[in-house]
């Protein structure tokens, strides 16, 4: 499978700049480099009608959340977004560009959850935080002007893993009822040795990257078989919300994303897939570099409009 020409150019620029893998850096260095790379690749910062930082209760204390809203005063359909970063990197800041674009493209509100990071807070801390935040948002809709009847979850990479895990918990708890789930190149199977050899390029996300993140997140290797760490291992996926699964061709997580989509569909869950053969992991967060990143965000927005009952004709107007 051939790399997209834009990926080839981006990789060459990284080589010229002397880029090194995040997994060779200290945690502080990697966290700073991750934020810088996402800001550099995100393109122009899009205005939205309102951006507000707030907090919601979490199992170990308050959790930061960032709210992005389109124009309008009433309760809005809402996407609860979980950022990527291997459960180790990332914050509400790294998700800012994605959420701004989805607000403008879909016309919904987004709420990004600042869950606790590993290795300081290993599994299941992030899952517990995301689930607690979702439950609070669903049961206190007036606090954030949420239409609780039109609620979706989503995330990229580790965030996609967390979104999938939260749908399992919501089903087990009898709510909240979710209208949709968006899983962008999700990690769905944490078990070692499940990815093909050969993806060794240090300038691209590779299986060493996956191992580094997993090593931080799973303090007990046995947790790799827990369905909330590896949603692909859940015995029953029926009754989950309609799903969109986005994958990239040159991504060690591609196969497990495809398998999860197949299992969802086989369990009767309405499931759409969007594969970008020439792309690499992380492209969704880099619409300023990759045309496919913009296309994938458009695809996610169309999916959200369809499942959150949003009028496409009203999208993109009255931006603040």
CSV table of C-alpha atoms in Angstrom, one decimal, residues 79 82 134 149-154 162-172 175-183 236-245 260-261 263-265 267-272 303-304 307-308:
chain,number,residue,atom,x,y,z
A,79,UNK,CA,-20.8,15.3,21.2
A,82,UNK,CA,-12.2,12.1,24.4
A,134,UNK,CA,-20.7,11.5,30.5
A,149,UNK,CA,-31.9,13.2,24.1
A,150,UNK,CA,-29.3,13.9,21.4
A,151,UNK,CA,-26.0,12.9,22.9
A,152,UNK,CA,-23.0,11.2,21.2
A,153,UNK,CA,-19.5,10.2,22.2
A,154,UNK,CA,-16.4,10.1,20.2
A,162,UNK,CA,-12.3,5.3,25.7
A,163,UNK,CA,-15.5,6.2,23.7
A,164,UNK,CA,-16.0,2.5,22.9
A,165,UNK,CA,-15.5,1.6,26.5
A,166,UNK,CA,-17.9,4.2,27.7
A,167,UNK,CA,-20.6,2.9,25.4
A,168,UNK,CA,-20.2,-0.5,27.1
A,169,UNK,CA,-20.6,1.1,30.5
A,170,UNK,CA,-23.6,3.2,29.5
A,171,UNK,CA,-25.3,0.1,28.2
A,172,UNK,CA,-24.5,-1.8,31.4
A,175,UNK,CA,-28.0,4.9,30.3
A,176,UNK,CA,-27.4,7.5,29.3
A,177,UNK,CA,-28.9,6.6,25.9
A,178,UNK,CA,-26.4,7.5,23.2
A,179,UNK,CA,-27.4,8.5,19.7
A,180,UNK,CA,-24.0,7.7,18.1
A,181,UNK,CA,-20.4,6.8,18.6
A,182,UNK,CA,-17.4,8.1,16.5
A,183,UNK,CA,-14.3,6.0,16.7
A,236,UNK,CA,-21.6,-8.9,23.4
A,237,UNK,CA,-21.6,-5.7,21.4
A,238,UNK,CA,-25.4,-5.7,20.7
A,239,UNK,CA,-27.5,-2.7,21.7
A,240,UNK,CA,-24.6,-0.2,21.3
A,241,UNK,CA,-25.2,3.2,19.5
A,242,UNK,CA,-24.7,3.5,15.8
A,243,UNK,CA,-21.0,3.8,15.0
A,244,UNK,CA,-18.6,5.4,12.5
A,245,UNK,CA,-15.2,3.8,12.5
A,260,UNK,CA,-14.3,-3.9,15.8
A,261,UNK,CA,-16.4,-2.4,13.0
A,263,UNK,CA,-18.1,-7.1,15.2
A,264,UNK,CA,-20.4,-4.1,15.8
A,265,UNK,CA,-22.1,-4.8,12.4
A,267,UNK,CA,-24.1,-7.6,16.5
A,268,UNK,CA,-26.7,-5.6,14.7
A,269,UNK,CA,-25.3,-2.2,15.4
A,270,UNK,CA,-25.7,0.2,12.4
A,271,UNK,CA,-22.0,0.7,11.5
A,272,UNK,CA,-20.3,2.8,8.9
A,303,UNK,CA,-22.5,11.2,10.4
A,304,UNK,CA,-23.2,13.3,13.5
A,307,UNK,CA,-27.7,10.7,13.9
A,308,UNK,CA,-28.2,13.9,16.0
